[in-house]
C-alpha cells in the first residue's frame, strides 16, 4: 500500500538524483490519477498473481497526502501530518497509526512527505539509475533493515525551460522483502495546484470500526 532490484548505479545520462532534488524543492503540492499493478512471486507450479487497482492521488508537502482507490475496491489512505488513516469501505473499518512511526522509510516519504533531499538521505541510500523509457530514475534503498521495504525506483520526466526546469513524477516501482513488486504509474500530473486543506483531513464514518495501532 505504502509500498517497493538489486542495487545498481551509473549509466549514461543518469540525472535521476537531480530530478528528485528538483521535484522535492519545487513541487510543494501535486495531484494525479494512478494505476497500481501488484505482482506476487510465483509459487511452485503456479503463475505469478497480478492485481490491478486505480484511483486518485494528491499531496501537500511536507507530510500530507491522500490516495483514493476507486477500482476494484474503494479504499482511502490519508496522512494529515499527525495520523495515517486507512479506511476500507467493504470492511467498514478504519485503521489509525501515528504517522511519524510509519512513514520514514516508505515510498510516500520519497514522493510526498519529505521537506528536502537531506531528510530523505537520513532514511535512504539514494543513487542515480540509468535513464530508461525517456525517464530519469533514482534507486532508493532503505537504510533500516528491519522494515518490509527492499527497494524503490522512482521515474521522473524532466521538462520546462533551462532557466526554469520542471519535474513530473511518472512511475514508482516498489519491491518488498517478500519479493512482491508494485508499480504505480501516474498520469495527468498537476504541479503545485491549489488544494483544499480539507483534502487531508479525515473523520471516521459513522458506524465504522476504529482501530488504533
XYZ file of N, CA, C and O in Angstrom:
852
model
N 0.865 -1.184 0.000
C 0.000 0.000 0.000
C 0.898 1.229 0.000
O 0.928 1.969 -0.969
N 1.604 1.452 1.153
C 2.653 2.463 1.087
C 3.930 1.670 0.909
O 4.470 1.220 1.864
N 4.149 1.507 -0.016
C 4.559 0.482 -0.858
C 5.857 0.807 -1.297
O 6.358 0.753 -1.568
N 7.632 -1.680 -3.947
C 8.696 -1.401 -3.137
C 9.543 -1.448 -4.201
O 9.865 -0.687 -4.231
N 15.560 -5.592 -7.188
C 16.089 -4.923 -7.537
C 17.467 -4.860 -6.986
O 17.633 -4.324 -5.975
N 17.964 -5.354 -7.182
C 19.302 -5.256 -6.681
C 19.870 -3.883 -6.992
O 19.552 -3.281 -7.988
N 20.757 -3.413 -6.139
C 21.224 -2.047 -6.305
C 22.172 -1.936 -7.478
O 23.035 -2.774 -7.692
N 21.961 -0.895 -8.279
C 22.895 -0.552 -9.324
C 22.886 0.952 -9.455
O 21.951 1.625 -9.062
N 23.954 1.470 -10.042
C 24.029 2.916 -10.215
C 24.785 3.208 -11.489
O 25.377 2.325 -12.105
N 24.753 4.487 -11.873
C 25.501 4.883 -13.047
C 24.671 4.792 -14.294
O 23.461 4.773 -14.277
N 25.344 4.674 -15.463
C 24.656 4.623 -16.746
C 24.705 5.986 -17.398
O 24.848 7.022 -16.763
N 24.588 5.996 -18.731
C 24.671 7.228 -19.488
C 23.502 8.149 -19.145
O 22.377 7.699 -18.965
N 23.800 9.441 -19.082
C 22.767 10.457 -18.879
C 21.901 10.172 -17.658
O 20.687 10.320 -17.699
N 22.518 9.718 -16.579
C 21.759 9.406 -15.366
C 21.631 10.665 -14.517
O 22.575 11.072 -13.843
N 20.470 11.293 -14.587
C 20.240 12.531 -13.849
C 19.098 12.383 -12.854
O 18.420 13.357 -12.524
N 18.866 11.163 -12.398
C 17.745 10.921 -11.511
C 17.810 11.711 -10.223
O 16.808 12.270 -9.771
N 18.988 11.771 -9.593
C 19.110 12.487 -8.328
C 18.827 13.974 -8.500
O 18.203 14.609 -7.643
N 19.271 14.525 -9.629
C 18.989 15.929 -9.912
C 17.486 16.152 -10.052
O 16.934 17.138 -9.556
N 16.810 15.202 -10.725
C 15.358 15.316 -10.888
C 14.644 15.177 -9.559
O 13.681 15.903 -9.280
N 15.100 14.244 -8.720
C 14.493 14.078 -7.402
C 14.654 15.340 -6.566
O 13.690 15.810 -5.931
N 15.844 15.909 -6.574
C 16.087 17.124 -5.803
C 15.198 18.265 -6.305
O 14.605 19.000 -5.502
N 15.075 18.397 -7.618
C 14.240 19.453 -8.176
C 12.776 19.237 -7.824
O 12.049 20.186 -7.490
N 12.340 17.968 -7.862
C 10.950 17.646 -7.532
C 10.642 18.003 -6.082
O 9.618 18.640 -5.791
N 11.525 17.627 -5.174
C 11.292 17.898 -3.753
C 11.329 19.399 -3.466
O 10.557 19.922 -2.655
N 12.233 20.112 -4.154
C 12.394 21.551 -3.925
C 11.229 22.362 -4.474
O 10.763 23.314 -3.837
N 10.783 22.014 -5.683
C 9.879 22.914 -6.405
C 8.426 22.473 -6.414
O 7.538 23.303 -6.641
N 8.161 21.192 -6.189
C 6.780 20.709 -6.240
C 6.276 20.556 -4.809
O 6.558 19.564 -4.136
N 5.534 21.542 -4.366
C 5.039 21.543 -2.991
C 3.673 20.887 -2.866
O 3.311 20.388 -1.799
N 2.903 20.907 -3.938
C 1.638 20.178 -3.988
C 1.548 19.474 -5.332
O 2.143 19.915 -6.322
N 0.798 18.370 -5.366
C 0.648 17.628 -6.605
C -0.641 16.842 -6.612
O -1.212 16.532 -5.557
N -1.077 16.512 -7.826
C -2.337 15.795 -7.990
C -2.246 14.974 -9.271
O -1.754 15.459 -10.293
N -2.708 13.721 -9.229
C -2.614 12.852 -10.399
C -3.582 11.683 -10.279
O -4.082 11.371 -9.196
N -3.821 11.026 -11.412
C -4.503 9.742 -11.449
C -3.438 8.653 -11.445
O -2.367 8.828 -12.026
N -3.706 7.538 -10.776
C -2.706 6.469 -10.751
C -3.330 5.119 -11.068
O -4.519 4.882 -10.839
N -2.485 4.248 -11.597
C -2.802 2.828 -11.753
C -1.722 2.042 -11.039
O -0.528 2.326 -11.214
N -2.112 1.082 -10.229
C -1.163 0.274 -9.460
C -1.287 -1.186 -9.866
O -2.381 -1.753 -9.847
N -0.159 -1.791 -10.252
C -0.123 -3.207 -10.612
C 0.795 -3.920 -9.620
O 1.986 -3.603 -9.524
N 0.226 -4.856 -8.879
C 0.975 -5.608 -7.871
C 1.163 -7.035 -8.364
O 0.191 -7.727 -8.678
N 2.426 -7.472 -8.434
C 2.753 -8.819 -8.893
C 3.402 -9.594 -7.759
O 4.467 -9.208 -7.259
N 2.750 -10.666 -7.332
C 3.291 -11.507 -6.267
C 4.209 -12.565 -6.855
O 4.011 -13.003 -7.994
N 5.241 -13.007 -6.122
C 6.141 -14.032 -6.632
C 5.382 -15.311 -6.985
O 4.400 -15.678 -6.326
N 5.843 -15.960 -8.030
C 5.192 -17.205 -8.462
C 5.447 -18.310 -7.447
O 6.559 -18.463 -6.939
N 4.421 -19.061 -7.137
C 4.577 -20.242 -6.304
C 4.859 -21.447 -7.198
O 4.594 -21.410 -8.392
N 5.391 -22.471 -6.600
C 5.771 -23.642 -7.384
C 4.564 -24.183 -8.158
O 3.507 -24.452 -7.587
N 4.745 -24.277 -9.470
C 3.680 -24.812 -10.315
C 2.585 -23.830 -10.630
O 1.591 -24.190 -11.274
N 2.728 -22.565 -10.201
C 1.694 -21.568 -10.440
C 2.293 -20.311 -11.069
O 3.468 -19.992 -10.861
N 1.489 -19.603 -11.838
C 1.921 -18.349 -12.432
C 1.863 -17.242 -11.382
O 1.117 -17.343 -10.403
N 2.643 -16.178 -11.563
C 2.574 -15.049 -10.627
C 1.165 -14.469 -10.582
O 0.464 -14.419 -11.589
N 0.756 -14.029 -9.416
C -0.553 -13.391 -9.274
C -0.418 -11.895 -9.507
O 0.476 -11.258 -8.959
N -1.333 -11.358 -10.310
C -1.281 -9.939 -10.649
C -2.608 -9.283 -10.266
O -3.682 -9.787 -10.611
N -2.521 -8.165 -9.543
C -3.710 -7.409 -9.158
C -3.540 -5.961 -9.615
O -2.484 -5.360 -9.427
N -4.599 -5.409 -10.197
C -4.560 -4.030 -10.695
C -5.615 -3.190 -9.994
O -6.754 -3.627 -9.809
N -5.233 -1.993 -9.584
C -6.158 -1.060 -8.956
C -5.874 0.337 -9.499
O -4.851 0.580 -10.139
N -6.791 1.254 -9.241
C -6.610 2.610 -9.760
C -7.339 3.604 -8.870
O -8.206 3.236 -8.069
N -6.966 4.872 -9.031
C -7.595 5.906 -8.231
C -6.952 7.260 -8.420
O -6.315 7.536 -9.444
N -7.100 8.109 -7.409
C -6.592 9.478 -7.432
C -5.596 9.681 -6.289
O -5.736 9.092 -5.219
N -4.593 10.536 -6.552
C -3.543 10.805 -5.575
C -3.299 12.301 -5.507
O -3.313 12.998 -6.521
N -3.082 12.815 -4.294
C -2.682 14.207 -4.137
C -1.864 14.355 -2.857
O -1.964 13.544 -1.936
N -1.026 15.398 -2.844
C -0.183 15.610 -1.668
C 0.092 17.092 -1.474
O -0.017 17.906 -2.401
N 0.452 17.421 -0.241
C 0.896 18.755 0.113
C 2.106 18.596 1.024
O 1.981 18.065 2.137
N 3.254 19.023 0.547
C 4.496 18.829 1.275
C 4.631 19.847 2.402
O 4.318 21.028 2.184
N 5.138 19.466 3.577
C 5.502 18.101 3.935
C 4.382 17.368 4.688
O 3.524 17.996 5.302
N 4.406 16.058 4.563
C 3.666 15.175 5.481
C 2.164 15.067 5.289
O 1.480 14.532 6.160
N 1.645 15.551 4.175
C 0.215 15.365 3.935
C -0.002 14.775 2.540
O 0.500 15.307 1.557
N -0.754 13.691 2.488
C -1.087 13.108 1.190
C -2.375 12.304 1.295
O -2.865 12.010 2.391
N -2.883 11.925 0.133
C -4.147 11.193 0.087
C -4.162 10.287 -1.143
O -3.878 10.736 -2.265
N -4.481 9.007 -0.937
C -4.747 8.052 -2.005
C -6.216 7.654 -1.901
O -6.660 7.167 -0.863
N -6.960 7.841 -2.986
C -8.342 7.375 -3.066
C -8.411 6.263 -4.106
O -8.414 6.532 -5.315
N -8.438 5.013 -3.628
C -8.604 3.874 -4.530
C -10.084 3.748 -4.881
O -10.946 3.761 -3.994
N -10.375 3.632 -6.184
C -11.774 3.519 -6.616
C -12.075 2.189 -7.306
O -13.232 1.760 -7.340
N -11.070 1.527 -7.867
C -11.245 0.227 -8.519
C -10.112 -0.689 -8.106
O -8.970 -0.242 -7.990
N -10.363 -1.972 -7.913
C -11.674 -2.635 -7.918
C -12.425 -2.488 -6.588
O -13.594 -2.799 -6.501
N -11.721 -2.013 -5.546
C -12.348 -1.807 -4.238
C -12.092 -0.384 -3.780
O -11.054 0.198 -4.078
N -13.030 0.156 -3.040
C -12.897 1.529 -2.551
C -12.132 1.529 -1.227
O -12.554 0.900 -0.256
N -10.999 2.222 -1.225
C -10.208 2.413 -0.015
C -9.672 3.835 -0.013
O -9.420 4.411 -1.071
N -9.466 4.375 1.173
C -8.923 5.722 1.300
C -7.761 5.700 2.275
O -7.863 5.124 3.361
N -6.652 6.329 1.882
C -5.491 6.486 2.750
C -5.220 7.974 2.876
O -5.046 8.665 1.867
N -5.202 8.478 4.099
C -4.981 9.907 4.326
C -3.902 10.091 5.387
O -3.990 9.505 6.481
N -2.901 10.908 5.068
C -1.912 11.338 6.053
C -2.167 12.807 6.336
O -2.066 13.649 5.425
N -2.520 13.133 7.578
C -2.906 14.514 7.911
C -1.790 15.293 8.601
O -1.989 16.430 9.049
N -0.594 14.701 8.689
C 0.528 15.340 9.361
C 0.804 14.760 10.726
O 1.928 14.840 11.227
N -0.214 14.133 11.329
C -0.072 13.501 12.633
C -0.421 12.015 12.587
O 0.238 11.189 13.212
N -1.471 11.696 11.850
C -2.012 10.337 11.828
C -2.157 9.853 10.395
O -2.519 10.625 9.495
N -1.875 8.571 10.201
C -2.113 7.914 8.923
C -3.388 7.095 9.048
O -3.482 6.197 9.887
N -4.375 7.425 8.215
C -5.686 6.794 8.274
C -5.875 5.875 7.078
O -5.565 6.257 5.947
N -6.387 4.683 7.317
C -6.764 3.762 6.254
C -8.212 3.368 6.458
O -8.579 2.814 7.490
N -9.039 3.670 5.457
C -10.464 3.360 5.533
C -10.802 2.344 4.459
O -10.651 2.605 3.267
N -11.242 1.164 4.884
C -11.692 0.101 3.986
C -13.214 0.097 3.999
O -13.831 -0.232 5.016
N -13.810 0.488 2.873
C -15.258 0.633 2.813
C -15.950 -0.714 2.969
O -16.944 -0.836 3.704
N -15.445 -1.747 2.280
C -16.092 -3.061 2.340
C -16.104 -3.621 3.755
O -17.094 -4.224 4.192
N -15.011 -3.424 4.481
C -14.938 -3.905 5.859
C -15.585 -2.932 6.841
O -15.790 -3.284 8.001
N -15.877 -1.725 6.367
C -16.391 -0.655 7.235
C -15.477 -0.484 8.443
O -15.921 -0.422 9.595
N -14.166 -0.382 8.136
C -13.155 -0.359 9.186
C -12.118 0.724 8.910
O -11.663 0.898 7.776
N -11.748 1.441 9.952
C -10.721 2.474 9.873
C -9.555 2.066 10.761
O -9.753 1.694 11.928
N -8.341 2.134 10.213
C -7.133 1.889 10.991
C -6.350 3.195 11.089
O -6.117 3.859 10.075
N -5.964 3.576 12.299
C -5.230 4.824 12.528
C -3.875 4.505 13.158
O -3.795 3.757 14.135
N -2.815 5.080 12.587
C -1.460 4.886 13.108
C -0.772 6.234 13.239
O -1.045 7.159 12.473
N 0.153 6.330 14.179
C 0.930 7.552 14.299
C 1.822 7.685 13.075
O 2.633 6.812 12.768
N 1.673 8.800 12.384
C 2.351 8.987 11.110
C 3.876 8.949 11.249
O 4.573 8.388 10.403
N 4.399 9.544 12.303
C 5.849 9.640 12.472
C 6.516 8.281 12.588
O 7.688 8.129 12.241
N 5.780 7.276 13.051
C 6.381 5.962 13.273
C 6.301 5.054 12.056
O 6.959 4.015 12.031
N 5.527 5.436 11.029
C 5.330 4.500 9.904
C 5.783 5.037 8.553
O 5.881 4.273 7.600
N 6.115 6.324 8.444
C 6.359 6.882 7.112
C 7.819 7.128 6.763
O 8.118 7.448 5.625
N 8.754 6.992 7.698
C 10.140 7.355 7.434
C 10.725 6.742 6.185
O 11.101 7.426 5.240
N 10.836 5.410 6.161
C 11.465 4.707 5.040
C 10.413 4.101 4.127
O 10.408 2.899 3.858
N 9.519 4.934 3.630
C 8.465 4.452 2.749
C 8.478 5.234 1.444
O 9.011 6.347 1.364
N 7.881 4.681 0.384
C 7.781 5.422 -0.875
C 7.049 6.746 -0.729
O 7.344 7.713 -1.426
N 6.094 6.824 0.204
C 5.379 8.081 0.417
C 6.337 9.191 0.849
O 6.173 10.353 0.473
N 7.350 8.835 1.642
C 8.339 9.825 2.048
C 9.100 10.351 0.841
O 9.399 11.541 0.733
N 9.409 9.464 -0.100
C 10.158 9.852 -1.290
C 9.402 10.849 -2.155
O 9.975 11.801 -2.681
N 8.118 10.637 -2.332
C 7.390 11.440 -3.305
C 6.554 12.561 -2.709
O 6.208 13.508 -3.416
N 6.223 12.482 -1.423
C 5.263 13.440 -0.901
C 5.589 14.017 0.463
O 5.204 15.152 0.744
N 6.263 13.271 1.326
C 6.366 13.691 2.723
C 7.595 14.531 3.034
O 7.515 15.488 3.802
N 8.732 14.182 2.449
C 9.984 14.822 2.849
C 10.025 16.289 2.443
O 9.550 16.673 1.377
N 10.613 17.108 3.303
C 10.724 18.536 3.025
C 11.901 18.844 2.118
O 11.890 19.836 1.384
N 12.950 18.013 2.152
C 14.130 18.251 1.317
C 14.892 16.944 1.130
O 14.572 15.917 1.730
N 15.933 17.001 0.276
C 16.712 15.801 -0.047
C 17.470 15.285 1.174
O 17.635 14.080 1.350
N 17.924 16.191 2.020
C 18.661 15.790 3.221
C 17.792 14.924 4.127
O 18.273 13.951 4.720
N 16.513 15.255 4.228
C 15.608 14.459 5.046
C 15.476 13.054 4.484
O 15.427 12.072 5.241
N 15.445 12.926 3.168
C 15.357 11.604 2.549
C 16.627 10.791 2.791
O 16.569 9.583 3.021
N 17.778 11.455 2.718
C 19.051 10.750 2.877
C 19.265 10.240 4.297
O 20.128 9.396 4.525
N 18.480 10.714 5.244
C 18.556 10.172 6.597
C 17.994 8.756 6.649
O 18.408 7.950 7.495
N 17.078 8.430 5.732
C 16.420 7.128 5.760
C 16.759 6.240 4.571
O 16.558 5.025 4.628
N 17.257 6.834 3.474
C 17.523 6.071 2.256
C 18.948 6.294 1.756
O 19.503 7.385 1.894
N 19.518 5.269 1.140
C 20.689 5.423 0.281
C 20.148 5.709 -1.112
O 19.423 4.899 -1.686
N 20.480 6.880 -1.664
C 19.950 7.316 -2.951
C 21.041 7.242 -4.007
O 22.180 7.644 -3.768
N 20.691 6.754 -5.199
C 21.663 6.629 -6.281
C 20.993 6.852 -7.620
O 19.828 6.484 -7.817
N 21.741 7.462 -8.550
C 21.262 7.553 -9.923
C 21.134 6.155 -10.511
O 21.962 5.272 -10.246
N 20.098 5.956 -11.316
C 19.946 4.743 -12.116
C 19.903 5.170 -13.584
O 19.580 6.321 -13.892
N 20.246 4.281 -14.508
C 20.294 4.674 -15.918
C 18.946 5.166 -16.434
O 17.890 4.661 -16.033
N 18.985 6.173 -17.310
C 17.769 6.639 -17.956
C 17.133 5.494 -18.736
O 17.815 4.665 -19.324
N 15.809 5.453 -18.724
C 15.085 4.385 -19.405
C 13.683 4.876 -19.736
O 13.054 5.570 -18.937
N 13.194 4.511 -20.928
C 11.832 4.856 -21.350
C 11.592 6.361 -21.328
O 10.477 6.817 -21.065
N 12.643 7.133 -21.596
C 12.503 8.576 -21.614
C 12.422 9.217 -20.246
O 12.135 10.413 -20.134
N 12.667 8.437 -19.202
C 12.578 8.928 -17.827
C 13.940 8.920 -17.157
O 14.839 8.168 -17.543
N 14.079 9.749 -16.130
C 15.264 9.773 -15.291
C 14.928 9.078 -13.974
O 13.901 9.370 -13.371
N 15.802 8.157 -13.551
C 15.464 7.248 -12.455
C 16.385 7.418 -11.255
O 17.580 7.686 -11.396
N 15.796 7.199 -10.085
C 16.527 7.148 -8.820
C 16.257 5.806 -8.165
O 15.112 5.330 -8.138
N 17.302 5.183 -7.658
C 17.154 3.973 -6.856
C 17.311 4.351 -5.392
O 18.310 4.954 -4.994
N 16.314 4.021 -4.585
C 16.333 4.320 -3.153
C 16.306 3.015 -2.369
O 15.396 2.207 -2.539
N 17.302 2.828 -1.509
C 17.390 1.630 -0.683
C 17.303 2.040 0.789
O 18.115 2.858 1.253
N 16.333 1.531 1.528
C 16.205 1.922 2.941
C 17.450 1.568 3.750
O 18.028 0.488 3.573
N 17.866 2.466 4.612
C 18.996 2.186 5.487
C 18.612 1.192 6.577
O 19.438 0.393 7.020
N 17.366 1.244 7.006
C 16.895 0.298 8.014
C 16.669 -1.066 7.384
O 16.060 -1.170 6.317
N 17.146 -2.092 8.028
C 16.965 -3.454 7.525
C 15.791 -4.157 8.210
O 15.536 -5.331 7.967
N 15.076 -3.421 9.045
C 14.008 -4.036 9.827
C 12.638 -3.924 9.165
O 11.698 -4.589 9.588
N 12.525 -3.087 8.143
C 11.229 -2.873 7.522
C 10.909 -3.906 6.455
O 11.688 -4.814 6.176
N 9.752 -3.735 5.833
C 9.301 -4.650 4.799
C 9.663 -4.175 3.403
O 9.364 -4.843 2.420
N 10.335 -3.044 3.312
C 10.686 -2.467 2.022
C 12.098 -2.865 1.623
O 13.040 -2.700 2.390
N 12.231 -3.405 0.402
C 13.552 -3.777 -0.097
C 14.174 -2.652 -0.913
O 15.311 -2.258 -0.680
N 13.423 -2.113 -1.864
C 13.950 -1.027 -2.689
C 12.818 -0.313 -3.403
O 11.715 -0.841 -3.547
N 13.132 0.916 -3.848
C 12.180 1.710 -4.618
C 12.926 2.353 -5.781
O 14.032 2.877 -5.603
N 12.322 2.302 -6.965
C 12.825 3.072 -8.099
C 11.767 4.109 -8.458
O 10.592 3.796 -8.564
N 12.227 5.344 -8.644
C 11.319 6.434 -8.965
C 11.697 7.001 -10.321
O 12.875 7.323 -10.557
N 10.717 7.109 -11.229
C 10.954 7.637 -12.560
C 10.353 9.015 -12.733
O 9.161 9.218 -12.455
N 11.178 9.973 -13.183
C 10.741 11.357 -13.395
C 10.871 11.736 -14.867
O 11.750 11.244 -15.578
N 9.997 12.643 -15.299
C 10.121 13.219 -16.631
C 10.491 14.691 -16.481
O 9.761 15.456 -15.839
N 11.625 15.052 -17.072
C 12.107 16.428 -16.988
C 11.530 17.246 -18.136
O 11.359 16.760 -19.252
N 11.208 18.509 -17.847
C 10.679 19.395 -18.872
C 10.943 20.829 -18.513
O 11.807 21.141 -17.694
N 10.176 21.729 -19.120
C 10.341 23.147 -18.849
C 11.504 23.756 -19.604
O 12.091 23.148 -20.496
N 11.868 24.976 -19.221
C 12.966 25.719 -19.841
C 14.239 25.539 -19.009
O 14.167 25.251 -17.813
N 15.425 25.714 -19.661
C 16.682 25.571 -18.912
C 16.746 26.446 -17.669
O 17.317 26.054 -16.653
N 16.152 27.634 -17.749
C 16.190 28.538 -16.602
C 15.100 28.236 -15.582
O 15.141 28.743 -14.466
N 14.104 27.410 -15.990
C 13.014 27.068 -15.082
C 12.567 25.626 -15.376
O 11.486 25.404 -15.940
N 13.399 24.645 -14.996
C 13.061 23.244 -15.292
C 11.882 22.763 -14.452
O 11.651 23.244 -13.340
N 11.130 21.843 -15.006
C 10.039 21.202 -14.274
C 10.301 19.706 -14.211
O 10.934 19.136 -15.088
N 9.814 19.087 -13.168
C 9.998 17.648 -12.991
C 8.659 17.042 -12.610
O 8.033 17.455 -11.627
N 8.233 16.052 -13.384
C 6.951 15.396 -13.156
C 7.178 13.954 -12.735
O 7.975 13.241 -13.351
N 6.492 13.524 -11.695
C 6.550 12.135 -11.255
C 5.753 11.267 -12.221
O 4.604 11.569 -12.536
N 6.378 10.170 -12.709
C 5.721 9.301 -13.679
C 5.497 7.879 -13.162
O 4.432 7.310 -13.370
N 6.524 7.311 -12.507
C 6.456 5.899 -12.121
C 7.112 5.693 -10.765
O 8.129 6.317 -10.441
N 6.513 4.795 -9.989
C 7.070 4.354 -8.711
C 7.087 2.836 -8.735
O 6.039 2.207 -8.875
N 8.291 2.238 -8.659
C 8.429 0.783 -8.674
C 8.942 0.325 -7.305
O 10.007 0.742 -6.865
N 8.183 -0.542 -6.661
C 8.461 -0.926 -5.281
C 8.655 -2.439 -5.196
O 7.863 -3.198 -5.751
N 9.691 -2.866 -4.495
C 9.905 -4.289 -4.216
C 9.981 -4.460 -2.708
O 10.770 -3.777 -2.038
N 9.143 -5.348 -2.163
C 9.181 -5.544 -0.715
C 10.038 -6.748 -0.361
O 10.582 -7.430 -1.236
N 10.181 -6.992 0.924
C 11.100 -8.032 1.394
C 10.616 -9.439 1.044
O 11.372 -10.405 1.164
N 9.364 -9.564 0.615
C 8.827 -10.866 0.210
C 8.924 -11.079 -1.297
O 8.460 -12.094 -1.810
N 9.523 -10.116 -2.000
C 9.658 -10.236 -3.446
C 8.454 -9.757 -4.223
O 8.400 -9.882 -5.446
N 7.471 -9.205 -3.546
C 6.298 -8.661 -4.236
C 6.663 -7.329 -4.892
O 7.303 -6.481 -4.282
N 6.231 -7.156 -6.136
C 6.572 -5.954 -6.901
C 5.306 -5.152 -7.168
O 4.293 -5.675 -7.630
N 5.377 -3.866 -6.855
C 4.244 -2.970 -7.055
C 4.699 -1.801 -7.924
O 5.693 -1.143 -7.618
N 3.966 -1.548 -9.007
C 4.297 -0.451 -9.914
C 3.127 0.518 -9.965
O 2.016 0.146 -10.346
N 3.372 1.755 -9.561
C 2.374 2.810 -9.659
C 2.746 3.724 -10.818
O 3.857 4.277 -10.840
N 1.826 3.879 -11.769
C 2.028 4.771 -12.909
C 1.089 5.966 -12.755
O -0.119 5.783 -12.545
N 1.641 7.184 -12.874
C 0.868 8.400 -12.666
C 0.604 9.094 -13.997
O 1.497 9.206 -14.842
N -0.622 9.573 -14.191
C -0.983 10.300 -15.399
C -1.684 11.599 -15.028
O -2.280 11.712 -13.955
N -1.603 12.559 -15.942
C -2.251 13.844 -15.702
C -1.722 14.568 -14.487
O -2.492 15.232 -13.779
N -0.414 14.454 -14.236
C 0.161 15.032 -13.022
C 0.091 16.557 -13.076
O 0.557 17.184 -14.026
N -0.492 17.161 -12.055
C -0.595 18.617 -11.943
C 0.421 19.103 -10.915
O 0.456 18.612 -9.787
N 1.262 20.062 -11.338
C 2.291 20.602 -10.462
C 1.774 21.812 -9.704
O 1.274 22.768 -10.302
N 1.889 21.762 -8.389
C 1.552 22.865 -7.493
C 0.133 23.418 -7.676
O -0.064 24.645 -7.742
N -0.873 22.539 -7.733
C -2.242 23.036 -7.762
C -2.644 23.543 -6.375
O -2.050 23.172 -5.362
N -3.661 24.387 -6.342
C -4.215 24.826 -5.064
C -5.108 23.713 -4.527
O -6.076 23.325 -5.168
N -4.765 23.177 -3.367
C -5.515 22.066 -2.781
C -6.144 22.516 -1.462
O -5.495 23.185 -0.651
N -7.384 22.123 -1.270
C -8.086 22.482 -0.039
C -7.493 21.730 1.145
O -7.140 20.546 1.034
N -7.383 22.402 2.276
C -6.869 21.755 3.491
C -7.730 20.561 3.882
O -7.233 19.579 4.453
N -9.009 20.614 3.550
C -9.920 19.526 3.903
C -9.592 18.220 3.191
O -10.028 17.151 3.635
N -8.817 18.299 2.096
C -8.435 17.074 1.377
C -7.608 16.144 2.262
O -7.596 14.934 2.050
N -6.922 16.731 3.232
C -6.015 15.950 4.068
C -6.527 15.833 5.503
O -5.758 15.627 6.440
N -7.832 15.961 5.652
C -8.485 15.728 6.936
C -9.361 14.487 6.814
O -9.897 14.202 5.752
N -9.467 13.747 7.892
C -10.260 12.519 7.855
C -11.080 12.398 9.132
O -10.573 12.625 10.238
N -12.325 12.034 8.960
C -13.212 11.756 10.093
C -13.757 10.344 9.931
O -14.198 9.965 8.828
N -13.731 9.569 10.979
C -14.232 8.201 10.921
C -15.728 8.207 10.607
O -16.503 8.857 11.311
N -16.134 7.520 9.532
C -17.562 7.492 9.185
C -18.393 6.885 10.318
O -17.935 5.992 11.047
N -19.597 7.367 10.462
C -20.490 6.867 11.496
C -20.733 5.373 11.304
O -21.040 4.922 10.206
N -20.556 4.611 12.371
C -20.789 3.178 12.329
C -19.570 2.344 11.970
O -19.612 1.119 12.104
N -18.492 2.987 11.513
C -17.282 2.233 11.148
C -16.483 1.874 12.399
O -16.442 2.637 13.381
N -15.849 0.715 12.381
C -14.961 0.299 13.463
C -13.649 1.073 13.365
O -13.073 1.195 12.280
N -13.161 1.588 14.479
C -11.901 2.317 14.523
C -10.872 1.521 15.306
O -11.106 1.174 16.467
N -9.740 1.242 14.660
C -8.652 0.507 15.297
C -7.430 1.421 15.338
O -6.967 1.899 14.296
N -6.919 1.678 16.527
C -5.706 2.500 16.671
C -4.516 1.596 16.961
O -4.591 0.722 17.819
N -3.439 1.813 16.242
C -2.240 0.982 16.392
C -1.045 1.837 16.759
O -1.025 3.036 16.535
